[in-house]
Amino acid sequence: MSEGRIRFRHLQAFLEVARQGSVARAADFLHVSPPAVTKTLRELEEALGVAVVERDGRGIRLTRIGEIFLRHAGTAITALKQGVDSVRQDGAVNRHPIRIGALPTVSARVMPLAMTLFLKEGTRAAIKIVTGENAVLLEQLRIGALDLVVGRLAAPENMTGFFFEHLYSEQVLFVVRAGHPLLDPNQDVFARLDEFPMLMPTRESVIRPFVDRLFITNGMTAPATEIETVSDSFGRAFLRQSNAVWIISAGVVANELGSGAFVALPVNTEETKGPVGLTMRTDTAPSPAFSILLQTIREAARQGS
């Protein structure tokens, strides 16, 4: 292996191919041609002396060695960006934003107040917030595309290289619009659920296994009409104009429940309660602005719980 032959462009191309699962999509993101990405990957493999990617149907996937190298490549890119930020100054402003991945429940419940508190600190640091499924956000965190994920604690097998700080616990609710037929008294909710469309968490989401077990416990297998979504804006709009039942984390709809626009069905969902918190890489070395941001998120979570 010749470490001296490995350049930033090799790591950048490798990380983007790992994230996209496609040379063509990686090339589009990097604004280069697919043959250029392929050539860069070959140069990397020659320098390493091992294959890090392999064909997977029409796409591409990492080899076992590639998965190991991914963790270190992501760390290297992040360390380099932090080093550049530490010496590239424009007053007190970091050019590279602090990148946060937030689950929909956190985006609605915690991040607005956290950002309000953070802006009052006057750090002038740039912030980028993205929302998505927990598994997607954690993968972006792993490869260095994110600095922090705020959301549910992932399964142990997905936490390698990460550490988690608990903020609060949250459970899933069965939510409907005000005036929904299932709100009539003395009803068996589960006996009638198949009469209505169900907005469900996706199968890749952290909360989906809890929801599936809840159905089984109450004598159901799967809803007759199921729509999987992680879009809280779609969920809110669809619920307001239909008789759908939305299975969603409580924090996402806290404002609507408080105003009476939405109502939680009388379903015992205590077993779906789980920890929500901060997930970071174990090698994270927070900048002063990042440390202040963490403090404001903790304070926002404390006030909102």
PDB file of C-alpha atoms in Angstrom:
ATOM      1  CA  MET A   1       0.000   0.000   0.000  1.00  0.00           C
ATOM      2  CA  SER A   2       1.240   3.511  -0.843  1.00  0.00           C
ATOM      3  CA  GLU A   3      -0.417   6.055   1.437  1.00  0.00           C
ATOM      4  CA  GLY A   4       1.427   8.894  -0.287  1.00  0.00           C
ATOM      5  CA  ARG A   5      -0.525   8.308  -3.481  1.00  0.00           C
ATOM      6  CA  ILE A   6      -3.919   8.846  -1.828  1.00  0.00           C
ATOM      7  CA  ARG A   7      -5.269  12.341  -2.377  1.00  0.00           C
ATOM      8  CA  PHE A   8      -8.308  14.271  -1.181  1.00  0.00           C
ATOM      9  CA  ARG A   9     -10.069  13.661  -4.513  1.00  0.00           C
ATOM     10  CA  HIS A  10      -9.748   9.881  -4.003  1.00  0.00           C
ATOM     11  CA  LEU A  11     -11.448  10.036  -0.614  1.00  0.00           C
ATOM     12  CA  GLN A  12     -14.086  12.481  -1.849  1.00  0.00           C
ATOM     13  CA  ALA A  13     -15.020  10.270  -4.814  1.00  0.00           C
ATOM     14  CA  PHE A  14     -15.053   7.133  -2.661  1.00  0.00           C
ATOM     15  CA  LEU A  15     -17.304   8.708  -0.006  1.00  0.00           C
ATOM     16  CA  GLU A  16     -19.748  10.040  -2.576  1.00  0.00           C
ATOM     17  CA  VAL A  17     -19.983   6.689  -4.384  1.00  0.00           C
ATOM     18  CA  ALA A  18     -20.599   5.018  -1.009  1.00  0.00           C
ATOM     19  CA  ARG A  19     -23.340   7.538  -0.229  1.00  0.00           C
ATOM     20  CA  GLN A  20     -25.028   7.413  -3.643  1.00  0.00           C
ATOM     21  CA  GLY A  21     -24.555   3.717  -4.430  1.00  0.00           C
ATOM     22  CA  SER A  22     -23.902   4.775  -8.021  1.00  0.00           C
ATOM     23  CA  VAL A  23     -20.937   6.098  -9.998  1.00  0.00           C
ATOM     24  CA  ALA A  24     -23.234   8.156 -12.238  1.00  0.00           C
ATOM     25  CA  ARG A  25     -25.020   9.863  -9.324  1.00  0.00           C
ATOM     26  CA  ALA A  26     -21.703  10.466  -7.548  1.00  0.00           C
ATOM     27  CA  ALA A  27     -20.274  12.000 -10.721  1.00  0.00           C
ATOM     28  CA  ASP A  28     -23.308  14.258 -11.061  1.00  0.00           C
ATOM     29  CA  PHE A  29     -22.939  15.434  -7.462  1.00  0.00           C
ATOM     30  CA  LEU A  30     -19.184  16.049  -7.872  1.00  0.00           C
ATOM     31  CA  HIS A  31     -19.676  17.774 -11.258  1.00  0.00           C
ATOM     32  CA  VAL A  32     -17.344  15.414 -13.099  1.00  0.00           C
ATOM     33  CA  SER A  33     -17.882  12.643 -15.642  1.00  0.00           C
ATOM     34  CA  PRO A  34     -18.619   9.020 -14.612  1.00  0.00           C
ATOM     35  CA  PRO A  35     -15.379   7.782 -16.272  1.00  0.00           C
ATOM     36  CA  ALA A  36     -13.455  10.290 -14.123  1.00  0.00           C
ATOM     37  CA  VAL A  37     -15.009   8.874 -10.959  1.00  0.00           C
ATOM     38  CA  THR A  38     -14.284   5.310 -12.103  1.00  0.00           C
ATOM     39  CA  LYS A  39     -10.655   6.236 -12.830  1.00  0.00           C
ATOM     40  CA  THR A  40     -10.319   7.870  -9.405  1.00  0.00           C
ATOM     41  CA  LEU A  41     -11.688   4.753  -7.684  1.00  0.00           C
ATOM     42  CA  ARG A  42      -9.238   2.557  -9.585  1.00  0.00           C
ATOM     43  CA  GLU A  43      -6.363   4.797  -8.523  1.00  0.00           C
ATOM     44  CA  LEU A  44      -7.517   4.513  -4.907  1.00  0.00           C
ATOM     45  CA  GLU A  45      -7.730   0.707  -5.117  1.00  0.00           C
ATOM     46  CA  GLU A  46      -4.265   0.554  -6.681  1.00  0.00           C
ATOM     47  CA  ALA A  47      -2.874   2.696  -3.866  1.00  0.00           C
ATOM     48  CA  LEU A  48      -4.583   0.537  -1.224  1.00  0.00           C
ATOM     49  CA  GLY A  49      -3.828  -2.746  -2.933  1.00  0.00           C
ATOM     50  CA  VAL A  50      -7.393  -4.001  -2.370  1.00  0.00           C
ATOM     51  CA  ALA A  51     -10.836  -3.578  -3.961  1.00  0.00           C
ATOM     52  CA  VAL A  52     -13.142  -1.221  -2.069  1.00  0.00           C
ATOM     53  CA  VAL A  53     -16.175  -1.349  -4.398  1.00  0.00           C
ATOM     54  CA  GLU A  54     -17.920  -3.999  -6.484  1.00  0.00           C
ATOM     55  CA  ARG A  55     -20.821  -4.193  -8.910  1.00  0.00           C
ATOM     56  CA  ASP A  56     -24.305  -4.686  -7.491  1.00  0.00           C
ATOM     57  CA  GLY A  57     -26.769  -5.048 -10.344  1.00  0.00           C
ATOM     58  CA  ARG A  58     -26.952  -1.638 -11.999  1.00  0.00           C
ATOM     59  CA  GLY A  59     -25.378   0.046  -9.011  1.00  0.00           C
ATOM     60  CA  ILE A  60     -22.278  -0.319  -6.937  1.00  0.00           C
ATOM     61  CA  ARG A  61     -21.645  -1.337  -3.335  1.00  0.00           C
ATOM     62  CA  LEU A  62     -18.751  -1.436  -0.928  1.00  0.00           C
ATOM     63  CA  THR A  63     -16.734  -4.575  -0.354  1.00  0.00           C
ATOM     64  CA  ARG A  64     -16.142  -5.672   3.226  1.00  0.00           C
ATOM     65  CA  ILE A  65     -12.753  -3.930   3.108  1.00  0.00           C
ATOM     66  CA  GLY A  66     -14.489  -0.887   1.628  1.00  0.00           C
ATOM     67  CA  GLU A  67     -16.893  -0.720   4.571  1.00  0.00           C
ATOM     68  CA  ILE A  68     -13.955  -0.698   6.979  1.00  0.00           C
ATOM     69  CA  PHE A  69     -12.148   1.966   4.958  1.00  0.00           C
ATOM     70  CA  LEU A  70     -15.337   4.063   4.816  1.00  0.00           C
ATOM     71  CA  ARG A  71     -15.222   4.805   8.540  1.00  0.00           C
ATOM     72  CA  HIS A  72     -11.633   6.034   8.362  1.00  0.00           C
ATOM     73  CA  ALA A  73     -12.119   7.969   5.127  1.00  0.00           C
ATOM     74  CA  GLY A  74     -15.082   9.849   6.591  1.00  0.00           C
ATOM     75  CA  THR A  75     -13.054  10.678   9.692  1.00  0.00           C
ATOM     76  CA  ALA A  76     -10.151  11.913   7.555  1.00  0.00           C
ATOM     77  CA  ILE A  77     -12.352  14.209   5.464  1.00  0.00           C
ATOM     78  CA  THR A  78     -14.030  15.630   8.567  1.00  0.00           C
ATOM     79  CA  ALA A  79     -10.682  16.233  10.285  1.00  0.00           C
ATOM     80  CA  LEU A  80      -9.358  17.997   7.190  1.00  0.00           C
ATOM     81  CA  LYS A  81     -12.431  20.251   6.966  1.00  0.00           C
ATOM     82  CA  GLN A  82     -12.142  21.106  10.647  1.00  0.00           C
ATOM     83  CA  GLY A  83      -8.457  21.903  10.187  1.00  0.00           C
ATOM     84  CA  VAL A  84      -9.193  24.199   7.258  1.00  0.00           C
ATOM     85  CA  ASP A  85     -11.970  25.910   9.225  1.00  0.00           C
ATOM     86  CA  SER A  86      -9.660  26.503  12.177  1.00  0.00           C
ATOM     87  CA  VAL A  87      -7.201  28.541  10.094  1.00  0.00           C
ATOM     88  CA  ARG A  88      -9.510  30.065   7.477  1.00  0.00           C
ATOM     89  CA  GLN A  89     -11.057  33.002   9.248  1.00  0.00           C
ATOM     90  CA  ASP A  90     -13.314  35.786   8.145  1.00  0.00           C
ATOM     91  CA  GLY A  91     -13.687  37.670  11.399  1.00  0.00           C
ATOM     92  CA  ALA A  92     -15.217  35.099  13.747  1.00  0.00           C
ATOM     93  CA  VAL A  93     -17.123  33.290  11.002  1.00  0.00           C
ATOM     94  CA  ASN A  94     -16.477  29.650  10.060  1.00  0.00           C
ATOM     95  CA  ARG A  95     -17.003  29.178   6.336  1.00  0.00           C
ATOM     96  CA  HIS A  96     -17.905  25.514   6.746  1.00  0.00           C
ATOM     97  CA  PRO A  97     -21.407  25.143   8.287  1.00  0.00           C
ATOM     98  CA  ILE A  98     -22.221  22.934  11.226  1.00  0.00           C
ATOM     99  CA  ARG A  99     -24.320  20.222   9.579  1.00  0.00           C
ATOM    100  CA  ILE A 100     -27.186  18.756  11.614  1.00  0.00           C
ATOM    101  CA  GLY A 101     -29.395  15.826  10.715  1.00  0.00           C
ATOM    102  CA  ALA A 102     -32.721  15.946  12.540  1.00  0.00           C
ATOM    103  CA  LEU A 103     -35.620  13.527  12.535  1.00  0.00           C
ATOM    104  CA  PRO A 104     -39.008  15.136  11.764  1.00  0.00           C
ATOM    105  CA  THR A 105     -40.033  14.921  15.422  1.00  0.00           C
ATOM    106  CA  VAL A 106     -36.929  16.867  16.475  1.00  0.00           C
ATOM    107  CA  SER A 107     -37.255  19.370  13.634  1.00  0.00           C
ATOM    108  CA  ALA A 108     -40.704  20.311  14.921  1.00  0.00           C
ATOM    109  CA  ARG A 109     -40.206  19.977  18.663  1.00  0.00           C
ATOM    110  CA  VAL A 110     -36.616  20.977  19.453  1.00  0.00           C
ATOM    111  CA  MET A 111     -34.740  22.668  16.621  1.00  0.00           C
ATOM    112  CA  PRO A 112     -36.789  25.917  16.300  1.00  0.00           C
ATOM    113  CA  LEU A 113     -36.130  26.861  19.933  1.00  0.00           C
ATOM    114  CA  ALA A 114     -32.555  25.553  19.741  1.00  0.00           C
ATOM    115  CA  MET A 115     -31.841  27.806  16.761  1.00  0.00           C
ATOM    116  CA  THR A 116     -33.438  30.801  18.496  1.00  0.00           C
ATOM    117  CA  LEU A 117     -31.182  30.253  21.524  1.00  0.00           C
ATOM    118  CA  PHE A 118     -28.131  29.648  19.334  1.00  0.00           C
ATOM    119  CA  LEU A 119     -28.596  32.861  17.333  1.00  0.00           C
ATOM    120  CA  LYS A 120     -28.723  34.835  20.569  1.00  0.00           C
ATOM    121  CA  GLU A 121     -25.175  33.623  21.328  1.00  0.00           C
ATOM    122  CA  GLY A 122     -23.828  35.664  18.406  1.00  0.00           C
ATOM    123  CA  THR A 123     -21.311  33.089  17.157  1.00  0.00           C
ATOM    124  CA  ARG A 124     -22.150  33.963  13.526  1.00  0.00           C
ATOM    125  CA  ALA A 125     -21.447  30.310  12.660  1.00  0.00           C
ATOM    126  CA  ALA A 126     -23.296  28.911   9.635  1.00  0.00           C
ATOM    127  CA  ILE A 127     -25.807  26.126  10.281  1.00  0.00           C
ATOM    128  CA  LYS A 128     -27.251  23.540   7.900  1.00  0.00           C
ATOM    129  CA  ILE A 129     -30.207  21.368   8.984  1.00  0.00           C
ATOM    130  CA  VAL A 130     -31.433  18.385   6.971  1.00  0.00           C
ATOM    131  CA  THR A 131     -34.281  16.001   7.747  1.00  0.00           C
ATOM    132  CA  GLY A 132     -34.627  12.338   6.830  1.00  0.00           C
ATOM    133  CA  GLU A 133     -34.881   8.794   8.079  1.00  0.00           C
ATOM    134  CA  ASN A 134     -32.639   7.848  10.965  1.00  0.00           C
ATOM    135  CA  ALA A 135     -30.705   5.232   8.961  1.00  0.00           C
ATOM    136  CA  VAL A 136     -29.973   7.713   6.161  1.00  0.00           C
ATOM    137  CA  LEU A 137     -28.869  10.431   8.572  1.00  0.00           C
ATOM    138  CA  LEU A 138     -26.588   8.048  10.471  1.00  0.00           C
ATOM    139  CA  GLU A 139     -24.934   6.911   7.251  1.00  0.00           C
ATOM    140  CA  GLN A 140     -24.288  10.542   6.325  1.00  0.00           C
ATOM    141  CA  LEU A 141     -22.862  11.081   9.801  1.00  0.00           C
ATOM    142  CA  ARG A 142     -20.616   8.053   9.375  1.00  0.00           C
ATOM    143  CA  ILE A 143     -19.089   9.294   6.114  1.00  0.00           C
ATOM    144  CA  GLY A 144     -18.625  12.841   7.374  1.00  0.00           C
ATOM    145  CA  ALA A 145     -21.477  14.492   5.465  1.00  0.00           C
ATOM    146  CA  LEU A 146     -23.093  15.452   8.803  1.00  0.00           C
ATOM    147  CA  ASP A 147     -21.571  16.550  12.117  1.00  0.00           C
ATOM    148  CA  LEU A 148     -24.487  15.629  14.367  1.00  0.00           C
ATOM    149  CA  VAL A 149     -27.740  13.674  14.289  1.00  0.00           C
ATOM    150  CA  VAL A 150     -30.562  14.553  16.666  1.00  0.00           C
ATOM    151  CA  GLY A 151     -33.099  11.733  16.851  1.00  0.00           C
ATOM    152  CA  ARG A 152     -33.966   8.329  18.220  1.00  0.00           C
ATOM    153  CA  LEU A 153     -31.329   5.945  19.535  1.00  0.00           C
ATOM    154  CA  ALA A 154     -30.495   3.487  16.751  1.00  0.00           C
ATOM    155  CA  ALA A 155     -30.146  -0.276  17.144  1.00  0.00           C
ATOM    156  CA  PRO A 156     -26.831  -1.342  18.771  1.00  0.00           C
ATOM    157  CA  GLU A 157     -25.482  -2.810  15.536  1.00  0.00           C
ATOM    158  CA  ASN A 158     -25.831   0.611  13.870  1.00  0.00           C
ATOM    159  CA  MET A 159     -24.029   2.538  16.613  1.00  0.00           C
ATOM    160  CA  THR A 160     -20.471   1.390  15.898  1.00  0.00           C
ATOM    161  CA  GLY A 161     -18.213   4.440  15.914  1.00  0.00           C
ATOM    162  CA  PHE A 162     -20.897   6.654  17.471  1.00  0.00           C
ATOM    163  CA  PHE A 163     -21.851   7.769  20.949  1.00  0.00           C
ATOM    164  CA  PHE A 164     -25.314   8.810  22.102  1.00  0.00           C
ATOM    165  CA  GLU A 165     -26.404  11.407  24.660  1.00  0.00           C
ATOM    166  CA  HIS A 166     -29.963  11.019  25.928  1.00  0.00           C
ATOM    167  CA  LEU A 167     -32.148  14.147  25.917  1.00  0.00           C
ATOM    168  CA  TYR A 168     -35.690  12.891  26.523  1.00  0.00           C
ATOM    169  CA  SER A 169     -38.017   9.972  25.790  1.00  0.00           C
ATOM    170  CA  GLU A 170     -40.895  10.020  23.341  1.00  0.00           C
ATOM    171  CA  GLN A 171     -43.615   7.656  22.205  1.00  0.00           C
ATOM    172  CA  VAL A 172     -45.665   7.139  19.076  1.00  0.00           C
ATOM    173  CA  LEU A 173     -49.329   8.211  18.856  1.00  0.00           C
ATOM    174  CA  PHE A 174     -52.299   7.274  16.657  1.00  0.00           C
ATOM    175  CA  VAL A 175     -53.515  10.699  15.529  1.00  0.00           C
ATOM    176  CA  VAL A 176     -56.649  11.812  13.647  1.00  0.00           C
ATOM    177  CA  ARG A 177     -58.308  15.123  12.782  1.00  0.00           C
ATOM    178  CA  ALA A 178     -60.862  16.637  15.130  1.00  0.00           C
ATOM    179  CA  GLY A 179     -64.317  15.156  14.472  1.00  0.00           C
ATOM    180  CA  HIS A 180     -62.971  11.843  13.140  1.00  0.00           C
ATOM    181  CA  PRO A 181     -65.422   8.875  13.304  1.00  0.00           C
ATOM    182  CA  LEU A 182     -63.023   6.933  15.548  1.00  0.00           C
ATOM    183  CA  LEU A 183     -63.428   9.581  18.242  1.00  0.00           C
ATOM    184  CA  ASP A 184     -67.021   8.493  18.899  1.00  0.00           C
ATOM    185  CA  PRO A 185     -67.151   7.007  22.420  1.00  0.00           C
ATOM    186  CA  ASN A 186     -67.173   3.297  23.332  1.00  0.00           C
ATOM    187  CA  GLN A 187     -65.387   1.997  20.237  1.00  0.00           C
ATOM    188  CA  ASP A 188     -62.780  -0.708  19.699  1.00  0.00           C
ATOM    189  CA  VAL A 189     -60.254   1.336  17.740  1.00  0.00           C
ATOM    190  CA  PHE A 190     -58.270  -1.620  16.404  1.00  0.00           C
ATOM    191  CA  ALA A 191     -61.440  -3.360  15.223  1.00  0.00           C
ATOM    192  CA  ARG A 192     -62.199  -0.399  12.918  1.00  0.00           C
ATOM    193  CA  LEU A 193     -58.724   0.716  11.805  1.00  0.00           C
ATOM    194  CA  ASP A 194     -58.988  -1.146   8.486  1.00  0.00           C
ATOM    195  CA  GLU A 195     -61.850   1.178   7.499  1.00  0.00           C
ATOM    196  CA  PHE A 196     -59.437   4.106   7.211  1.00  0.00           C
ATOM    197  CA  PRO A 197     -56.173   4.912   5.396  1.00  0.00           C
ATOM    198  CA  MET A 198     -53.124   4.578   7.645  1.00  0.00           C
ATOM    199  CA  LEU A 199     -50.100   6.859   7.418  1.00  0.00           C
ATOM    200  CA  MET A 200     -47.239   4.662   8.597  1.00  0.00           C
ATOM    201  CA  PRO A 201     -43.547   5.165   9.387  1.00  0.00           C
ATOM    202  CA  THR A 202     -41.351   3.624   6.694  1.00  0.00           C
ATOM    203  CA  ARG A 203     -39.981   0.126   7.170  1.00  0.00           C
ATOM    204  CA  GLU A 204     -36.476   1.576   7.524  1.00  0.00           C
ATOM    205  CA  SER A 205     -37.457   3.908  10.363  1.00  0.00           C
ATOM    206  CA  VAL A 206     -36.441   3.320  13.980  1.00  0.00           C
ATOM    207  CA  ILE A 207     -40.047   3.342  15.229  1.00  0.00           C
ATOM    208  CA  ARG A 208     -41.505   0.920  12.645  1.00  0.00           C
ATOM    209  CA  PRO A 209     -40.664  -2.308  14.573  1.00  0.00           C
ATOM    210  CA  PHE A 210     -42.423  -0.908  17.652  1.00  0.00           C
ATOM    211  CA  VAL A 211     -45.513  -0.095  15.582  1.00  0.00           C
ATOM    212  CA  ASP A 212     -45.562  -3.549  13.950  1.00  0.00           C
ATOM    213  CA  ARG A 213     -45.371  -5.230  17.358  1.00  0.00           C
ATOM    214  CA  LEU A 214     -48.219  -3.028  18.595  1.00  0.00           C
ATOM    215  CA  PHE A 215     -50.418  -4.202  15.729  1.00  0.00           C
ATOM    216  CA  ILE A 216     -49.604  -7.853  16.428  1.00  0.00           C
ATOM    217  CA  THR A 217     -50.287  -7.399  20.145  1.00  0.00           C
ATOM    218  CA  ASN A 218     -53.740  -6.046  19.269  1.00  0.00           C
ATOM    219  CA  GLY A 219     -54.626  -8.836  16.821  1.00  0.00           C
ATOM    220  CA  MET A 220     -53.726  -7.074  13.550  1.00  0.00           C
ATOM    221  CA  THR A 221     -51.134  -7.920  10.904  1.00  0.00           C
ATOM    222  CA  ALA A 222     -50.899  -4.968   8.527  1.00  0.00           C
ATOM    223  CA  PRO A 223     -53.323  -2.149   7.708  1.00  0.00           C
ATOM    224  CA  ALA A 224     -55.590  -2.680   4.707  1.00  0.00           C
ATOM    225  CA  THR A 225     -54.652   0.718   3.230  1.00  0.00           C
ATOM    226  CA  GLU A 226     -51.134   1.784   4.129  1.00  0.00           C
ATOM    227  CA  ILE A 227     -49.173   4.862   3.050  1.00  0.00           C
ATOM    228  CA  GLU A 228     -45.544   4.980   4.203  1.00  0.00           C
ATOM    229  CA  THR A 229     -44.149   8.475   4.661  1.00  0.00           C
ATOM    230  CA  VAL A 230     -41.534  10.488   6.521  1.00  0.00           C
ATOM    231  CA  SER A 231     -43.019  13.778   5.287  1.00  0.00           C
ATOM    232  CA  ASP A 232     -44.611  15.639   8.175  1.00  0.00           C
ATOM    233  CA  SER A 233     -45.946  18.336   5.814  1.00  0.00           C
ATOM    234  CA  PHE A 234     -47.771  15.692   3.759  1.00  0.00           C
ATOM    235  CA  GLY A 235     -49.043  14.003   6.909  1.00  0.00           C
ATOM    236  CA  ARG A 236     -50.499  17.216   8.295  1.00  0.00           C
ATOM    237  CA  ALA A 237     -52.158  18.196   5.008  1.00  0.00           C
ATOM    238  CA  PHE A 238     -53.588  14.734   4.334  1.00  0.00           C
ATOM    239  CA  LEU A 239     -54.917  14.317   7.863  1.00  0.00           C
ATOM    240  CA  ARG A 240     -56.780  17.638   7.728  1.00  0.00           C
ATOM    241  CA  GLN A 241     -58.682  16.683   4.574  1.00  0.00           C
ATOM    242  CA  SER A 242     -59.319  12.966   5.138  1.00  0.00           C
ATOM    243  CA  ASN A 243     -60.275  10.316   7.670  1.00  0.00           C
ATOM    244  CA  ALA A 244     -56.739   8.922   7.718  1.00  0.00           C
ATOM    245  CA  VAL A 245     -55.024   7.735  10.907  1.00  0.00           C
ATOM    246  CA  TRP A 246     -51.437   8.945  11.287  1.00  0.00           C
ATOM    247  CA  ILE A 247     -49.003   6.886  13.349  1.00  0.00           C
ATOM    248  CA  ILE A 248     -46.362   9.434  14.263  1.00  0.00           C
ATOM    249  CA  SER A 249     -43.985  10.487  17.027  1.00  0.00           C
ATOM    250  CA  ALA A 250     -45.695  12.792  19.499  1.00  0.00           C
ATOM    251  CA  GLY A 251     -43.285  15.676  18.960  1.00  0.00           C
ATOM    252  CA  VAL A 252     -44.153  16.052  15.281  1.00  0.00           C
ATOM    253  CA  VAL A 253     -47.784  16.927  16.033  1.00  0.00           C
ATOM    254  CA  ALA A 254     -47.415  18.557  19.456  1.00  0.00           C
ATOM    255  CA  ASN A 255     -48.666  21.939  18.205  1.00  0.00           C
ATOM    256  CA  GLU A 256     -51.724  20.456  16.456  1.00  0.00           C
ATOM    257  CA  LEU A 257     -52.599  18.381  19.517  1.00  0.00           C
ATOM    258  CA  GLY A 258     -52.271  21.472  21.673  1.00  0.00           C
ATOM    259  CA  SER A 259     -54.583  23.513  19.426  1.00  0.00           C
ATOM    260  CA  GLY A 260     -57.155  20.725  19.127  1.00  0.00           C
ATOM    261  CA  ALA A 261     -56.774  20.396  15.338  1.00  0.00           C
ATOM    262  CA  PHE A 262     -55.568  16.814  15.819  1.00  0.00           C
ATOM    263  CA  VAL A 263     -56.565  14.329  18.514  1.00  0.00           C
ATOM    264  CA  ALA A 264     -54.717  11.247  19.761  1.00  0.00           C
ATOM    265  CA  LEU A 265     -56.825   8.087  19.700  1.00  0.00           C
ATOM    266  CA  PRO A 266     -57.209   6.216  23.007  1.00  0.00           C
ATOM    267  CA  VAL A 267     -54.575   3.610  22.137  1.00  0.00           C
ATOM    268  CA  ASN A 268     -51.974   2.487  24.686  1.00  0.00           C
ATOM    269  CA  THR A 269     -48.650   3.135  22.939  1.00  0.00           C
ATOM    270  CA  GLU A 270     -46.451   3.129  26.025  1.00  0.00           C
ATOM    271  CA  GLU A 271     -44.305   0.300  24.618  1.00  0.00           C
ATOM    272  CA  THR A 272     -43.273   2.522  21.695  1.00  0.00           C
ATOM    273  CA  LYS A 273     -41.552   5.005  24.017  1.00  0.00           C
ATOM    274  CA  GLY A 274     -37.859   5.378  23.241  1.00  0.00           C
ATOM    275  CA  PRO A 275     -34.875   7.674  23.859  1.00  0.00           C
ATOM    276  CA  VAL A 276     -34.242  10.746  21.724  1.00  0.00           C
ATOM    277  CA  GLY A 277     -30.874  12.448  21.825  1.00  0.00           C
ATOM    278  CA  LEU A 278     -27.600  13.501  20.237  1.00  0.00           C
ATOM    279  CA  THR A 279     -25.583  11.073  18.116  1.00  0.00           C
ATOM    280  CA  MET A 280     -22.019  11.993  17.155  1.00  0.00           C
ATOM    281  CA  ARG A 281     -18.941  10.190  15.931  1.00  0.00           C
ATOM    282  CA  THR A 282     -16.623   9.090  18.714  1.00  0.00           C
ATOM    283  CA  ASP A 283     -13.817  11.115  17.121  1.00  0.00           C
ATOM    284  CA  THR A 284     -15.801  14.379  17.180  1.00  0.00           C
ATOM    285  CA  ALA A 285     -13.776  17.361  18.412  1.00  0.00           C
ATOM    286  CA  PRO A 286     -16.380  20.135  18.770  1.00  0.00           C
ATOM    287  CA  SER A 287     -15.410  23.688  17.890  1.00  0.00           C
ATOM    288  CA  PRO A 288     -16.470  26.442  20.315  1.00  0.00           C
ATOM    289  CA  ALA A 289     -19.501  27.224  18.135  1.00  0.00           C
ATOM    290  CA  PHE A 290     -20.404  23.526  17.923  1.00  0.00           C
ATOM    291  CA  SER A 291     -20.182  23.225  21.713  1.00  0.00           C
ATOM    292  CA  ILE A 292     -22.522  26.211  22.112  1.00  0.00           C
ATOM    293  CA  LEU A 293     -24.917  24.635  19.619  1.00  0.00           C
ATOM    294  CA  LEU A 294     -24.986  21.398  21.632  1.00  0.00           C
ATOM    295  CA  GLN A 295     -25.816  23.378  24.751  1.00  0.00           C
ATOM    296  CA  THR A 296     -28.696  25.179  23.050  1.00  0.00           C
ATOM    297  CA  ILE A 297     -30.126  21.882  21.762  1.00  0.00           C
ATOM    298  CA  ARG A 298     -29.950  20.427  25.281  1.00  0.00           C
ATOM    299  CA  GLU A 299     -31.717  23.482  26.686  1.00  0.00           C
ATOM    300  CA  ALA A 300     -34.402  23.409  23.983  1.00  0.00           C
ATOM    301  CA  ALA A 301     -35.020  19.722  24.644  1.00  0.00           C
ATOM    302  CA  ARG A 302     -35.268  20.362  28.382  1.00  0.00           C
ATOM    303  CA  GLN A 303     -37.808  23.146  27.880  1.00  0.00           C
ATOM    304  CA  GLY A 304     -39.825  21.128  25.378  1.00  0.00           C
ATOM    305  CA  SER A 305     -40.024  17.900  27.359  1.00  0.00           C
TER     306      SER A 305
END
